[in-house]
PDB file of C-alpha atoms in Angstrom:
ATOM      1  CA  MET A  14     -45.142 -13.285  13.863  1.00 39.00           C
ATOM      2  CA  PRO A  15     -41.685 -14.153  15.300  1.00 41.00           C
ATOM      3  CA  LEU A  16     -38.872 -14.988  12.964  1.00 45.00           C
ATOM      4  CA  PRO A  17     -37.779 -18.626  12.719  1.00 45.00           C
ATOM      5  CA  ASP A  18     -34.701 -19.427  14.757  1.00 50.00           C
ATOM      6  CA  GLU A  19     -32.449 -19.509  11.697  1.00 51.00           C
ATOM      7  CA  GLN A  20     -33.627 -16.098  10.488  1.00 51.00           C
ATOM      8  CA  ALA A  21     -33.333 -14.611  13.962  1.00 49.00           C
ATOM      9  CA  GLN A  22     -29.766 -15.866  14.226  1.00 52.00           C
ATOM     10  CA  GLU A  23     -28.908 -14.523  10.769  1.00 52.00           C
ATOM     11  CA  LYS A  24     -30.301 -11.123  11.692  1.00 57.00           C
ATOM     12  CA  ALA A  25     -27.843 -10.915  14.577  1.00 70.00           C
ATOM     13  CA  GLN A  26     -24.858 -11.806  12.396  1.00 93.00           C
ATOM     14  CA  PRO A  27     -23.005  -8.957  10.665  1.00 97.00           C
ATOM     15  CA  PRO A  28     -21.338  -9.666   7.302  1.00 98.00           C
ATOM     16  CA  LEU A  29     -17.775 -10.684   6.540  1.00 98.00           C
ATOM     17  CA  ILE A  30     -16.611 -10.966   2.936  1.00 98.00           C
ATOM     18  CA  VAL A  31     -13.530 -13.073   2.244  1.00 98.00           C
ATOM     19  CA  ILE A  32     -11.393 -12.749  -0.883  1.00 98.00           C
ATOM     20  CA  LEU A  33      -8.811 -15.492  -1.296  1.00 98.00           C
ATOM     21  CA  GLY A  34      -6.725 -17.100  -3.980  1.00 98.00           C
ATOM     22  CA  PRO A  35      -3.163 -17.967  -4.954  1.00 97.00           C
ATOM     23  CA  THR A  36      -0.371 -15.464  -5.202  1.00 96.00           C
ATOM     24  CA  ALA A  37      -0.518 -13.035  -8.154  1.00 97.00           C
ATOM     25  CA  VAL A  38      -4.102 -13.900  -9.094  1.00 97.00           C
ATOM     26  CA  GLY A  39      -5.497 -10.395  -8.497  1.00 97.00           C
ATOM     27  CA  LYS A  40      -6.849 -10.300  -4.933  1.00 98.00           C
ATOM     28  CA  THR A  41      -5.674  -6.750  -4.247  1.00 97.00           C
ATOM     29  CA  SER A  42      -7.336  -5.273  -7.330  1.00 97.00           C
ATOM     30  CA  LEU A  43     -10.660  -6.985  -6.627  1.00 98.00           C
ATOM     31  CA  SER A  44     -10.651  -6.125  -2.931  1.00 98.00           C
ATOM     32  CA  LEU A  45     -10.019  -2.443  -3.660  1.00 98.00           C
ATOM     33  CA  ASP A  46     -12.883  -2.352  -6.164  1.00 98.00           C
ATOM     34  CA  LEU A  47     -15.364  -4.077  -3.862  1.00 98.00           C
ATOM     35  CA  ALA A  48     -14.365  -2.271  -0.675  1.00 98.00           C
ATOM     36  CA  ALA A  49     -14.622   1.120  -2.384  1.00 98.00           C
ATOM     37  CA  ARG A  50     -17.970   0.219  -3.929  1.00 98.00           C
ATOM     38  CA  PHE A  51     -19.560  -1.289  -0.792  1.00 98.00           C
ATOM     39  CA  ASP A  52     -18.223   1.020   1.929  1.00 98.00           C
ATOM     40  CA  GLY A  53     -15.709  -1.520   3.150  1.00 98.00           C
ATOM     41  CA  GLU A  54     -12.375  -1.803   4.913  1.00 98.00           C
ATOM     42  CA  ILE A  55      -9.719  -4.409   4.190  1.00 98.00           C
ATOM     43  CA  VAL A  56      -8.325  -6.793   6.812  1.00 98.00           C
ATOM     44  CA  GLY A  57      -5.092  -8.448   5.724  1.00 98.00           C
ATOM     45  CA  ALA A  58      -4.793 -12.236   5.864  1.00 98.00           C
ATOM     46  CA  ASP A  59      -1.217 -12.523   4.655  1.00 97.00           C
ATOM     47  CA  SER A  60       1.444 -13.895   6.985  1.00 94.00           C
ATOM     48  CA  ARG A  61       4.226 -11.869   5.322  1.00 95.00           C
ATOM     49  CA  GLN A  62       2.551  -8.539   4.586  1.00 97.00           C
ATOM     50  CA  ILE A  63       2.379  -7.917   8.338  1.00 97.00           C
ATOM     51  CA  TYR A  64       6.101  -7.020   8.378  1.00 97.00           C
ATOM     52  CA  HIS A  65       7.675  -3.569   8.021  1.00 96.00           C
ATOM     53  CA  GLY A  66      10.138  -3.140   5.188  1.00 97.00           C
ATOM     54  CA  MET A  67       8.946  -6.167   3.251  1.00 98.00           C
ATOM     55  CA  ASP A  68       6.896  -4.334   0.665  1.00 97.00           C
ATOM     56  CA  ILE A  69       8.044  -5.383  -2.789  1.00 98.00           C
ATOM     57  CA  GLY A  70       8.689  -9.068  -2.130  1.00 97.00           C
ATOM     58  CA  THR A  71       5.297  -9.575  -0.471  1.00 97.00           C
ATOM     59  CA  ALA A  72       3.364  -7.543  -3.087  1.00 96.00           C
ATOM     60  CA  LYS A  73       2.035  -5.399  -0.253  1.00 97.00           C
ATOM     61  CA  PRO A  74      -0.685  -2.902  -1.246  1.00 96.00           C
ATOM     62  CA  SER A  75       0.976   0.384  -2.140  1.00 95.00           C
ATOM     63  CA  ALA A  76       0.646   3.546  -0.072  1.00 94.00           C
ATOM     64  CA  ALA A  77      -1.789   4.898  -2.650  1.00 96.00           C
ATOM     65  CA  GLU A  78      -3.885   1.726  -2.501  1.00 96.00           C
ATOM     66  CA  GLN A  79      -3.922   1.792   1.279  1.00 96.00           C
ATOM     67  CA  ALA A  80      -4.962   5.445   1.165  1.00 95.00           C
ATOM     68  CA  ARG A  81      -7.845   4.614  -1.187  1.00 96.00           C
ATOM     69  CA  VAL A  82      -9.392   2.089   1.218  1.00 97.00           C
ATOM     70  CA  PRO A  83      -8.549   1.617   4.933  1.00 98.00           C
ATOM     71  CA  HIS A  84      -6.301  -1.397   5.497  1.00 98.00           C
ATOM     72  CA  HIS A  85      -5.695  -3.295   8.730  1.00 98.00           C
ATOM     73  CA  LEU A  86      -3.141  -5.933   9.851  1.00 98.00           C
ATOM     74  CA  VAL A  87      -0.737  -4.865   7.110  1.00 97.00           C
ATOM     75  CA  ASP A  88       2.724  -3.468   7.893  1.00 96.00           C
ATOM     76  CA  ILE A  89       2.300  -3.799  11.663  1.00 97.00           C
ATOM     77  CA  GLN A  90       5.521  -5.309  13.071  1.00 97.00           C
ATOM     78  CA  PRO A  91       9.271  -5.617  12.420  1.00 97.00           C
ATOM     79  CA  PRO A  92      10.713  -8.637  10.597  1.00 97.00           C
ATOM     80  CA  ASP A  93      12.433  -9.970  13.718  1.00 96.00           C
ATOM     81  CA  SER A  94       9.190 -10.347  15.673  1.00 94.00           C
ATOM     82  CA  GLN A  95       6.834 -13.288  15.372  1.00 86.00           C
ATOM     83  CA  MET A  96       3.070 -13.382  15.075  1.00 89.00           C
ATOM     84  CA  ALA A  97       1.457 -16.347  16.812  1.00 87.00           C
ATOM     85  CA  LEU A  98      -1.609 -17.624  15.005  1.00 90.00           C
ATOM     86  CA  ALA A  99      -3.733 -17.062  18.107  1.00 90.00           C
ATOM     87  CA  THR A 100      -2.507 -13.457  18.294  1.00 93.00           C
ATOM     88  CA  TYR A 101      -3.392 -12.828  14.664  1.00 96.00           C
ATOM     89  CA  GLN A 102      -6.822 -14.363  15.210  1.00 96.00           C
ATOM     90  CA  GLN A 103      -7.543 -12.150  18.222  1.00 96.00           C
ATOM     91  CA  MET A 104      -6.366  -9.041  16.377  1.00 98.00           C
ATOM     92  CA  ALA A 105      -8.465  -9.898  13.331  1.00 98.00           C
ATOM     93  CA  PHE A 106     -11.609 -10.436  15.384  1.00 98.00           C
ATOM     94  CA  GLY A 107     -11.006  -7.095  17.123  1.00 98.00           C
ATOM     95  CA  VAL A 108     -10.535  -5.247  13.839  1.00 98.00           C
ATOM     96  CA  ILE A 109     -13.564  -6.879  12.213  1.00 98.00           C
ATOM     97  CA  ASP A 110     -15.786  -6.035  15.176  1.00 98.00           C
ATOM     98  CA  ALA A 111     -14.562  -2.415  15.117  1.00 98.00           C
ATOM     99  CA  ILE A 112     -15.383  -2.157  11.395  1.00 98.00           C
ATOM    100  CA  HIS A 113     -18.890  -3.442  12.104  1.00 98.00           C
ATOM    101  CA  LYS A 114     -19.333  -0.851  14.847  1.00 98.00           C
ATOM    102  CA  ARG A 115     -18.485   1.850  12.306  1.00 98.00           C
ATOM    103  CA  GLY A 116     -21.289   0.532  10.130  1.00 97.00           C
ATOM    104  CA  ARG A 117     -18.904  -0.578   7.407  1.00 98.00           C
ATOM    105  CA  VAL A 118     -18.179  -3.912   5.708  1.00 98.00           C
ATOM    106  CA  PRO A 119     -15.018  -5.908   6.522  1.00 98.00           C
ATOM    107  CA  PHE A 120     -13.212  -7.631   3.655  1.00 98.00           C
ATOM    108  CA  LEU A 121     -10.774 -10.337   4.801  1.00 98.00           C
ATOM    109  CA  VAL A 122      -8.209 -10.566   1.999  1.00 98.00           C
ATOM    110  CA  GLY A 123      -5.203 -12.820   1.529  1.00 97.00           C
ATOM    111  CA  GLY A 124      -3.655 -16.097   0.533  1.00 96.00           C
ATOM    112  CA  SER A 125      -2.516 -17.458   3.898  1.00 95.00           C
ATOM    113  CA  ALA A 126      -4.970 -20.309   4.358  1.00 94.00           C
ATOM    114  CA  LEU A 127      -4.256 -20.790   8.049  1.00 92.00           C
ATOM    115  CA  TYR A 128      -4.962 -17.120   8.774  1.00 96.00           C
ATOM    116  CA  LEU A 129      -8.169 -17.347   6.761  1.00 97.00           C
ATOM    117  CA  ARG A 130      -9.310 -20.502   8.545  1.00 95.00           C
ATOM    118  CA  ALA A 131      -8.420 -19.093  11.961  1.00 95.00           C
ATOM    119  CA  VAL A 132     -10.909 -16.280  11.372  1.00 97.00           C
ATOM    120  CA  THR A 133     -13.643 -17.849   9.268  1.00 97.00           C
ATOM    121  CA  GLU A 134     -13.790 -21.141  11.187  1.00 95.00           C
ATOM    122  CA  GLY A 135     -12.812 -19.796  14.597  1.00 94.00           C
ATOM    123  CA  LEU A 136     -10.032 -22.356  14.985  1.00 90.00           C
ATOM    124  CA  GLN A 137      -9.253 -23.153  18.591  1.00 86.00           C
ATOM    125  CA  ILE A 138      -5.465 -23.054  18.645  1.00 76.00           C
ATOM    126  CA  PRO A 139      -3.909 -26.115  20.375  1.00 69.00           C
ATOM    127  CA  GLU A 140      -2.326 -25.286  23.717  1.00 63.00           C
ATOM    128  CA  ALA A 141       1.151 -26.676  24.231  1.00 66.00           C
ATOM    129  CA  PRO A 142       3.812 -24.851  26.235  1.00 66.00           C
ATOM    130  CA  PRO A 143       6.862 -23.666  24.287  1.00 70.00           C
ATOM    131  CA  ASN A 144       9.832 -26.012  24.511  1.00 77.00           C
ATOM    132  CA  PRO A 145      12.962 -23.930  23.772  1.00 76.00           C
ATOM    133  CA  ALA A 146      15.320 -26.916  23.897  1.00 80.00           C
ATOM    134  CA  LEU A 147      13.229 -28.884  21.404  1.00 83.00           C
ATOM    135  CA  ARG A 148      12.896 -25.865  19.126  1.00 81.00           C
ATOM    136  CA  ALA A 149      16.654 -25.388  19.133  1.00 80.00           C
ATOM    137  CA  GLU A 150      17.130 -29.073  18.292  1.00 85.00           C
ATOM    138  CA  LEU A 151      14.671 -28.867  15.381  1.00 86.00           C
ATOM    139  CA  GLU A 152      16.235 -25.645  14.089  1.00 82.00           C
ATOM    140  CA  LYS A 153      19.664 -27.296  14.154  1.00 84.00           C
ATOM    141  CA  PHE A 154      18.267 -30.296  12.276  1.00 88.00           C
ATOM    142  CA  ALA A 155      16.869 -27.961   9.591  1.00 83.00           C
ATOM    143  CA  GLN A 156      20.177 -26.106   9.286  1.00 84.00           C
ATOM    144  CA  GLU A 157      22.114 -29.357   8.864  1.00 86.00           C
ATOM    145  CA  ASN A 158      19.637 -31.276   6.703  1.00 89.00           C
ATOM    146  CA  GLY A 159      17.492 -28.624   5.021  1.00 86.00           C
ATOM    147  CA  ARG A 160      13.969 -27.380   5.556  1.00 85.00           C
ATOM    148  CA  ALA A 161      12.526 -30.041   3.268  1.00 86.00           C
ATOM    149  CA  ALA A 162      13.937 -32.730   5.552  1.00 88.00           C
ATOM    150  CA  LEU A 163      12.331 -31.090   8.581  1.00 88.00           C
ATOM    151  CA  HIS A 164       9.031 -30.892   6.718  1.00 88.00           C
ATOM    152  CA  ALA A 165       9.373 -34.591   5.872  1.00 89.00           C
ATOM    153  CA  ARG A 166       9.578 -35.348   9.605  1.00 89.00           C
ATOM    154  CA  LEU A 167       6.303 -33.529  10.112  1.00 87.00           C
ATOM    155  CA  GLN A 168       4.820 -35.405   7.154  1.00 85.00           C
ATOM    156  CA  GLU A 169       5.608 -38.657   8.953  1.00 86.00           C
ATOM    157  CA  SER A 170       4.188 -37.631  12.334  1.00 82.00           C
ATOM    158  CA  ASP A 171       1.263 -35.401  11.304  1.00 84.00           C
ATOM    159  CA  PRO A 172       0.456 -35.503   7.556  1.00 83.00           C
ATOM    160  CA  ASP A 173      -2.581 -33.248   7.935  1.00 78.00           C
ATOM    161  CA  ALA A 174      -0.523 -30.524   9.591  1.00 77.00           C
ATOM    162  CA  ALA A 175       2.278 -30.947   7.032  1.00 82.00           C
ATOM    163  CA  ALA A 176      -0.212 -30.344   4.233  1.00 78.00           C
ATOM    164  CA  GLN A 177      -0.989 -26.927   5.698  1.00 73.00           C
ATOM    165  CA  PHE A 178       2.570 -25.573   5.643  1.00 76.00           C
ATOM    166  CA  HIS A 179       5.124 -24.917   2.938  1.00 75.00           C
ATOM    167  CA  PRO A 180       8.560 -26.354   3.865  1.00 82.00           C
ATOM    168  CA  ASN A 181       9.938 -22.800   3.924  1.00 78.00           C
ATOM    169  CA  ASN A 182       7.540 -21.904   6.750  1.00 79.00           C
ATOM    170  CA  MET A 183       9.936 -23.373   9.277  1.00 79.00           C
ATOM    171  CA  ARG A 184       8.360 -21.702  12.308  1.00 78.00           C
ATOM    172  CA  ARG A 185       4.983 -23.341  11.659  1.00 79.00           C
ATOM    173  CA  VAL A 186       6.591 -26.700  10.886  1.00 86.00           C
ATOM    174  CA  ILE A 187       8.605 -26.561  14.111  1.00 84.00           C
ATOM    175  CA  ARG A 188       5.526 -25.580  16.107  1.00 81.00           C
ATOM    176  CA  ALA A 189       3.553 -28.537  14.733  1.00 81.00           C
ATOM    177  CA  LEU A 190       6.397 -30.919  15.565  1.00 86.00           C
ATOM    178  CA  GLU A 191       6.662 -29.359  19.010  1.00 83.00           C
ATOM    179  CA  ILE A 192       2.966 -30.019  19.646  1.00 79.00           C
ATOM    180  CA  VAL A 193       3.300 -33.666  18.602  1.00 81.00           C
ATOM    181  CA  GLN A 194       6.391 -34.293  20.683  1.00 80.00           C
ATOM    182  CA  THR A 195       5.158 -32.315  23.713  1.00 72.00           C
ATOM    183  CA  THR A 196       1.584 -33.613  23.905  1.00 70.00           C
ATOM    184  CA  GLY A 197       1.908 -36.979  22.169  1.00 68.00           C
ATOM    185  CA  ARG A 198      -0.977 -35.991  19.902  1.00 67.00           C
ATOM    186  CA  ARG A 199      -1.108 -34.486  16.453  1.00 72.00           C
ATOM    187  CA  LYS A 200      -1.762 -30.784  16.051  1.00 68.00           C
ATOM    188  CA  SER A 201      -4.575 -31.645  13.652  1.00 64.00           C
ATOM    189  CA  GLU A 202      -6.212 -33.827  16.333  1.00 59.00           C
ATOM    190  CA  LEU A 203      -6.108 -31.060  18.916  1.00 57.00           C
ATOM    191  CA  GLU A 204      -7.640 -28.417  16.677  1.00 64.00           C
ATOM    192  CA  SER A 205     -11.307 -27.651  17.112  1.00 67.00           C
ATOM    193  CA  ALA A 206     -13.438 -24.772  15.904  1.00 79.00           C
ATOM    194  CA  ALA A 207     -16.025 -22.339  17.198  1.00 86.00           C
ATOM    195  CA  PRO A 208     -17.464 -20.479  14.192  1.00 91.00           C
ATOM    196  CA  PRO A 209     -17.464 -16.701  14.677  1.00 95.00           C
ATOM    197  CA  PRO A 210     -20.761 -14.763  14.780  1.00 95.00           C
ATOM    198  CA  TYR A 211     -20.588 -13.518  11.191  1.00 97.00           C
ATOM    199  CA  ARG A 212     -22.443 -14.214   7.970  1.00 97.00           C
ATOM    200  CA  ILE A 213     -19.551 -15.084   5.696  1.00 98.00           C
ATOM    201  CA  LEU A 214     -19.268 -14.864   1.914  1.00 98.00           C
ATOM    202  CA  LYS A 215     -16.105 -16.471   0.500  1.00 98.00           C
ATOM    203  CA  ILE A 216     -14.924 -15.461  -2.955  1.00 98.00           C
ATOM    204  CA  GLY A 217     -12.054 -17.411  -4.495  1.00 98.00           C
ATOM    205  CA  LEU A 218     -10.059 -16.256  -7.515  1.00 98.00           C
ATOM    206  CA  GLU A 219      -8.337 -18.652  -9.861  1.00 97.00           C
ATOM    207  CA  LEU A 220      -6.677 -18.792 -13.259  1.00 97.00           C
ATOM    208  CA  PRO A 221      -5.780 -21.690 -15.553  1.00 97.00           C
ATOM    209  CA  ARG A 222      -2.367 -22.776 -14.341  1.00 97.00           C
ATOM    210  CA  PRO A 223      -0.385 -21.735 -17.479  1.00 97.00           C
ATOM    211  CA  LEU A 224      -1.868 -18.221 -17.323  1.00 98.00           C
ATOM    212  CA  LEU A 225      -1.187 -17.969 -13.596  1.00 98.00           C
ATOM    213  CA  HIS A 226       2.416 -19.067 -14.107  1.00 98.00           C
ATOM    214  CA  GLU A 227       2.823 -16.402 -16.799  1.00 98.00           C
ATOM    215  CA  ARG A 228       1.464 -13.784 -14.414  1.00 98.00           C
ATOM    216  CA  ILE A 229       3.782 -14.975 -11.636  1.00 98.00           C
ATOM    217  CA  ASP A 230       6.828 -14.888 -13.907  1.00 98.00           C
ATOM    218  CA  ARG A 231       5.970 -11.375 -15.063  1.00 98.00           C
ATOM    219  CA  ARG A 232       5.425 -10.214 -11.489  1.00 98.00           C
ATOM    220  CA  VAL A 233       8.824 -11.517 -10.378  1.00 98.00           C
ATOM    221  CA  HIS A 234      10.524  -9.459 -13.101  1.00 98.00           C
ATOM    222  CA  GLU A 235       8.453  -6.441 -12.040  1.00 98.00           C
ATOM    223  CA  MET A 236       9.496  -6.934  -8.416  1.00 98.00           C
ATOM    224  CA  VAL A 237      13.170  -6.963  -9.371  1.00 98.00           C
ATOM    225  CA  ALA A 238      12.685  -3.843 -11.498  1.00 98.00           C
ATOM    226  CA  ALA A 239      10.901  -2.184  -8.564  1.00 98.00           C
ATOM    227  CA  GLY A 240      13.857  -2.827  -6.249  1.00 98.00           C
ATOM    228  CA  LEU A 241      13.505  -6.276  -4.654  1.00 98.00           C
ATOM    229  CA  VAL A 242      17.279  -6.737  -4.467  1.00 98.00           C
ATOM    230  CA  GLU A 243      17.700  -3.315  -2.873  1.00 98.00           C
ATOM    231  CA  GLU A 244      14.875  -4.074  -0.429  1.00 98.00           C
ATOM    232  CA  MET A 245      16.614  -7.231   0.768  1.00 98.00           C
ATOM    233  CA  ALA A 246      19.957  -5.439   0.982  1.00 98.00           C
ATOM    234  CA  SER A 247      18.315  -2.753   3.112  1.00 98.00           C
ATOM    235  CA  LEU A 248      16.845  -5.360   5.464  1.00 98.00           C
ATOM    236  CA  LEU A 249      20.248  -7.022   5.840  1.00 97.00           C
ATOM    237  CA  SER A 250      21.995  -3.716   6.435  1.00 97.00           C
ATOM    238  CA  ALA A 251      19.428  -2.939   9.136  1.00 97.00           C
ATOM    239  CA  GLY A 252      20.682  -6.018  10.970  1.00 97.00           C
ATOM    240  CA  TYR A 253      17.940  -8.498  10.103  1.00 97.00           C
ATOM    241  CA  SER A 254      19.225 -12.028   9.629  1.00 95.00           C
ATOM    242  CA  PRO A 255      18.275 -13.896   6.428  1.00 94.00           C
ATOM    243  CA  ASP A 256      17.518 -16.847   8.721  1.00 91.00           C
ATOM    244  CA  LEU A 257      14.541 -15.068  10.296  1.00 93.00           C
ATOM    245  CA  PRO A 258      11.211 -16.845   9.713  1.00 90.00           C
ATOM    246  CA  SER A 259       9.865 -13.678   8.085  1.00 94.00           C
ATOM    247  CA  LEU A 260      12.653 -13.704   5.518  1.00 93.00           C
ATOM    248  CA  SER A 261      12.024 -17.321   4.597  1.00 87.00           C
ATOM    249  CA  SER A 262       9.404 -15.861   2.260  1.00 88.00           C
ATOM    250  CA  LEU A 263       9.601 -16.600  -1.426  1.00 92.00           C
ATOM    251  CA  GLY A 264      11.985 -14.208  -3.099  1.00 95.00           C
ATOM    252  CA  TYR A 265      13.940 -13.072  -0.077  1.00 97.00           C
ATOM    253  CA  GLN A 266      15.935 -16.292   0.363  1.00 95.00           C
ATOM    254  CA  GLU A 267      16.894 -16.382  -3.312  1.00 97.00           C
ATOM    255  CA  VAL A 268      17.880 -12.715  -3.333  1.00 98.00           C
ATOM    256  CA  ALA A 269      19.925 -13.224  -0.160  1.00 97.00           C
ATOM    257  CA  ALA A 270      21.805 -16.033  -1.926  1.00 97.00           C
ATOM    258  CA  HIS A 271      22.427 -13.686  -4.854  1.00 98.00           C
ATOM    259  CA  LEU A 272      23.742 -10.969  -2.527  1.00 98.00           C
ATOM    260  CA  ARG A 273      26.131 -13.524  -0.987  1.00 97.00           C
ATOM    261  CA  GLY A 274      27.454 -14.264  -4.468  1.00 97.00           C
ATOM    262  CA  GLU A 275      26.017 -17.781  -4.527  1.00 97.00           C
ATOM    263  CA  MET A 276      23.957 -17.276  -7.696  1.00 97.00           C
ATOM    264  CA  THR A 277      23.465 -14.732 -10.444  1.00 98.00           C
ATOM    265  CA  LEU A 278      20.455 -12.458 -10.438  1.00 98.00           C
ATOM    266  CA  THR A 279      19.139 -14.293 -13.504  1.00 98.00           C
ATOM    267  CA  LYS A 280      19.354 -17.598 -11.633  1.00 98.00           C
ATOM    268  CA  ALA A 281      17.727 -16.048  -8.548  1.00 98.00           C
ATOM    269  CA  VAL A 282      14.811 -14.816 -10.632  1.00 98.00           C
ATOM    270  CA  GLU A 283      14.409 -18.263 -12.188  1.00 98.00           C
ATOM    271  CA  ARG A 284      14.445 -19.914  -8.754  1.00 98.00           C
ATOM    272  CA  ILE A 285      11.838 -17.490  -7.409  1.00 98.00           C
ATOM    273  CA  GLN A 286       9.570 -18.253 -10.355  1.00 98.00           C
ATOM    274  CA  ILE A 287       9.943 -22.024  -9.974  1.00 97.00           C
ATOM    275  CA  GLU A 288       9.400 -21.941  -6.204  1.00 96.00           C
ATOM    276  CA  THR A 289       6.363 -19.687  -6.577  1.00 97.00           C
ATOM    277  CA  HIS A 290       4.829 -22.106  -9.087  1.00 97.00           C
ATOM    278  CA  ARG A 291       5.356 -24.852  -6.520  1.00 96.00           C
ATOM    279  CA  PHE A 292       3.915 -22.685  -3.741  1.00 95.00           C
ATOM    280  CA  VAL A 293       0.734 -22.143  -5.758  1.00 96.00           C
ATOM    281  CA  ARG A 294       0.164 -25.894  -5.795  1.00 94.00           C
ATOM    282  CA  HIS A 295       0.413 -25.892  -2.005  1.00 92.00           C
ATOM    283  CA  GLN A 296      -2.000 -22.972  -1.775  1.00 94.00           C
ATOM    284  CA  TYR A 297      -4.675 -24.782  -3.771  1.00 93.00           C
ATOM    285  CA  THR A 298      -4.231 -27.805  -1.498  1.00 92.00           C
ATOM    286  CA  TRP A 299      -4.803 -25.578   1.523  1.00 92.00           C
ATOM    287  CA  PHE A 300      -7.799 -23.809  -0.031  1.00 94.00           C
ATOM    288  CA  ARG A 301      -9.514 -27.146  -0.593  1.00 89.00           C
ATOM    289  CA  ARG A 302      -9.821 -27.372   3.205  1.00 88.00           C
ATOM    290  CA  ILE A 303     -11.967 -24.228   3.246  1.00 94.00           C
ATOM    291  CA  PRO A 304     -15.649 -24.934   2.520  1.00 95.00           C
ATOM    292  CA  ASP A 305     -18.254 -22.915   0.626  1.00 97.00           C
ATOM    293  CA  ILE A 306     -15.973 -20.875  -1.629  1.00 98.00           C
ATOM    294  CA  HIS A 307     -17.530 -19.208  -4.695  1.00 98.00           C
ATOM    295  CA  TRP A 308     -14.766 -19.662  -7.267  1.00 98.00           C
ATOM    296  CA  TYR A 309     -14.298 -17.303 -10.214  1.00 98.00           C
ATOM    297  CA  ASP A 310     -11.881 -17.658 -13.117  1.00 98.00           C
ATOM    298  CA  ILE A 311     -10.228 -14.264 -13.574  1.00 97.00           C
ATOM    299  CA  SER A 312      -9.636 -14.980 -17.279  1.00 97.00           C
ATOM    300  CA  GLU A 313     -13.416 -14.875 -17.773  1.00 97.00           C
ATOM    301  CA  ALA A 314     -13.731 -11.238 -16.558  1.00 96.00           C
ATOM    302  CA  PRO A 315     -16.046 -12.087 -13.642  1.00 97.00           C
ATOM    303  CA  LEU A 316     -16.089  -8.650 -11.960  1.00 98.00           C
ATOM    304  CA  PRO A 317     -19.739  -7.815 -12.817  1.00 98.00           C
ATOM    305  CA  ALA A 318     -20.915 -11.204 -11.522  1.00 98.00           C
ATOM    306  CA  ILE A 319     -18.888 -10.819  -8.324  1.00 98.00           C
ATOM    307  CA  ARG A 320     -20.328  -7.357  -7.720  1.00 98.00           C
ATOM    308  CA  ILE A 321     -23.848  -8.757  -8.075  1.00 98.00           C
ATOM    309  CA  LEU A 322     -23.044 -11.610  -5.679  1.00 98.00           C
ATOM    310  CA  VAL A 323     -21.748  -9.180  -3.050  1.00 98.00           C
ATOM    311  CA  GLU A 324     -24.674  -6.797  -3.510  1.00 98.00           C
ATOM    312  CA  ARG A 325     -27.187  -9.586  -2.976  1.00 97.00           C
ATOM    313  CA  PHE A 326     -25.280 -10.877   0.049  1.00 97.00           C
ATOM    314  CA  LEU A 327     -25.251  -7.442   1.673  1.00 97.00           C
ATOM    315  CA  GLN A 328     -28.862  -6.767   0.701  1.00 93.00           C
ATOM    316  CA  ARG A 329     -29.920  -9.645   2.926  1.00 84.00           C
ATOM    317  CA  ASN A 330     -28.326  -7.879   5.891  1.00 70.00           C
ATOM    318  CA  ARG A 331     -30.087  -4.618   5.054  1.00 66.00           C
ATOM    319  CA  ILE A 332     -33.452  -6.403   4.809  1.00 53.00           C
ATOM    320  CA  HIS A 333     -32.967  -8.179   8.142  1.00 53.00           C
ATOM    321  CA  ASN A 334     -31.831  -5.020   9.914  1.00 55.00           C
ATOM    322  CA  ASP A 335     -34.592  -2.696   8.628  1.00 49.00           C
TER     323      ASP A 335
END
């Protein structure tokens, strides 16, 4: 008896497991456990961990962690290069398909909501030709008035796009403004989606906000102890400008200000903590745009339940493919 259309389609769809959540919530630890247990490989979905030399400030998986489980799209380009969203999407699809061909399970792991949506929803990236003159004008505006002011301009012209980007992510903000001013239409209006041919399980990690803030504050101190200041000094000495989009990341801007003598290290640490708390609020706003997430509170020790969820999800693939 032939399978119903839905079952036939599901049989043809290999699995993709997504692990997402705010910064410092524990995505790396969970992904390593699950990937090791279920014969998986990890595909990074972090817009800052792609850069060489930015290890401590981005909480990049360590060399030992990357040796334990294969990692992809981590540590793949220098800080002065840029990764277009469409390029990341194409690379991610290629890596995921290669993992499937090896008979293994891909785990898409990160906190960059736009990267996650580009893969899981198959976002069709709006086409608008680059406008160097407009970009230069917007960059000058941000330098003279601040990144928050530039973000406010995007908020006025395309609120949906503005909600996707932190004000520090100046490259994305400029691109969204460029699309509006070049095409006369909002970026959010031009976006469409073509879901990829995967069965997708989305696992979200969360913590009560006070506990998450405590974990963030502790992590910032650990980053400084591990050499965050020295990492930024090394990047600067290598000739990388602190104005690069890559170095607009949380932590690097504050440390750069400290190295210029504009604030003490204690004040820099405090600013990183405050800005990371604020960034977490943005992340949760972005995650709300992603449907069908199975949320787990890390404070409730959910690892056994998550393992069972993943096992059952993968068992369905084994049944269909037998």
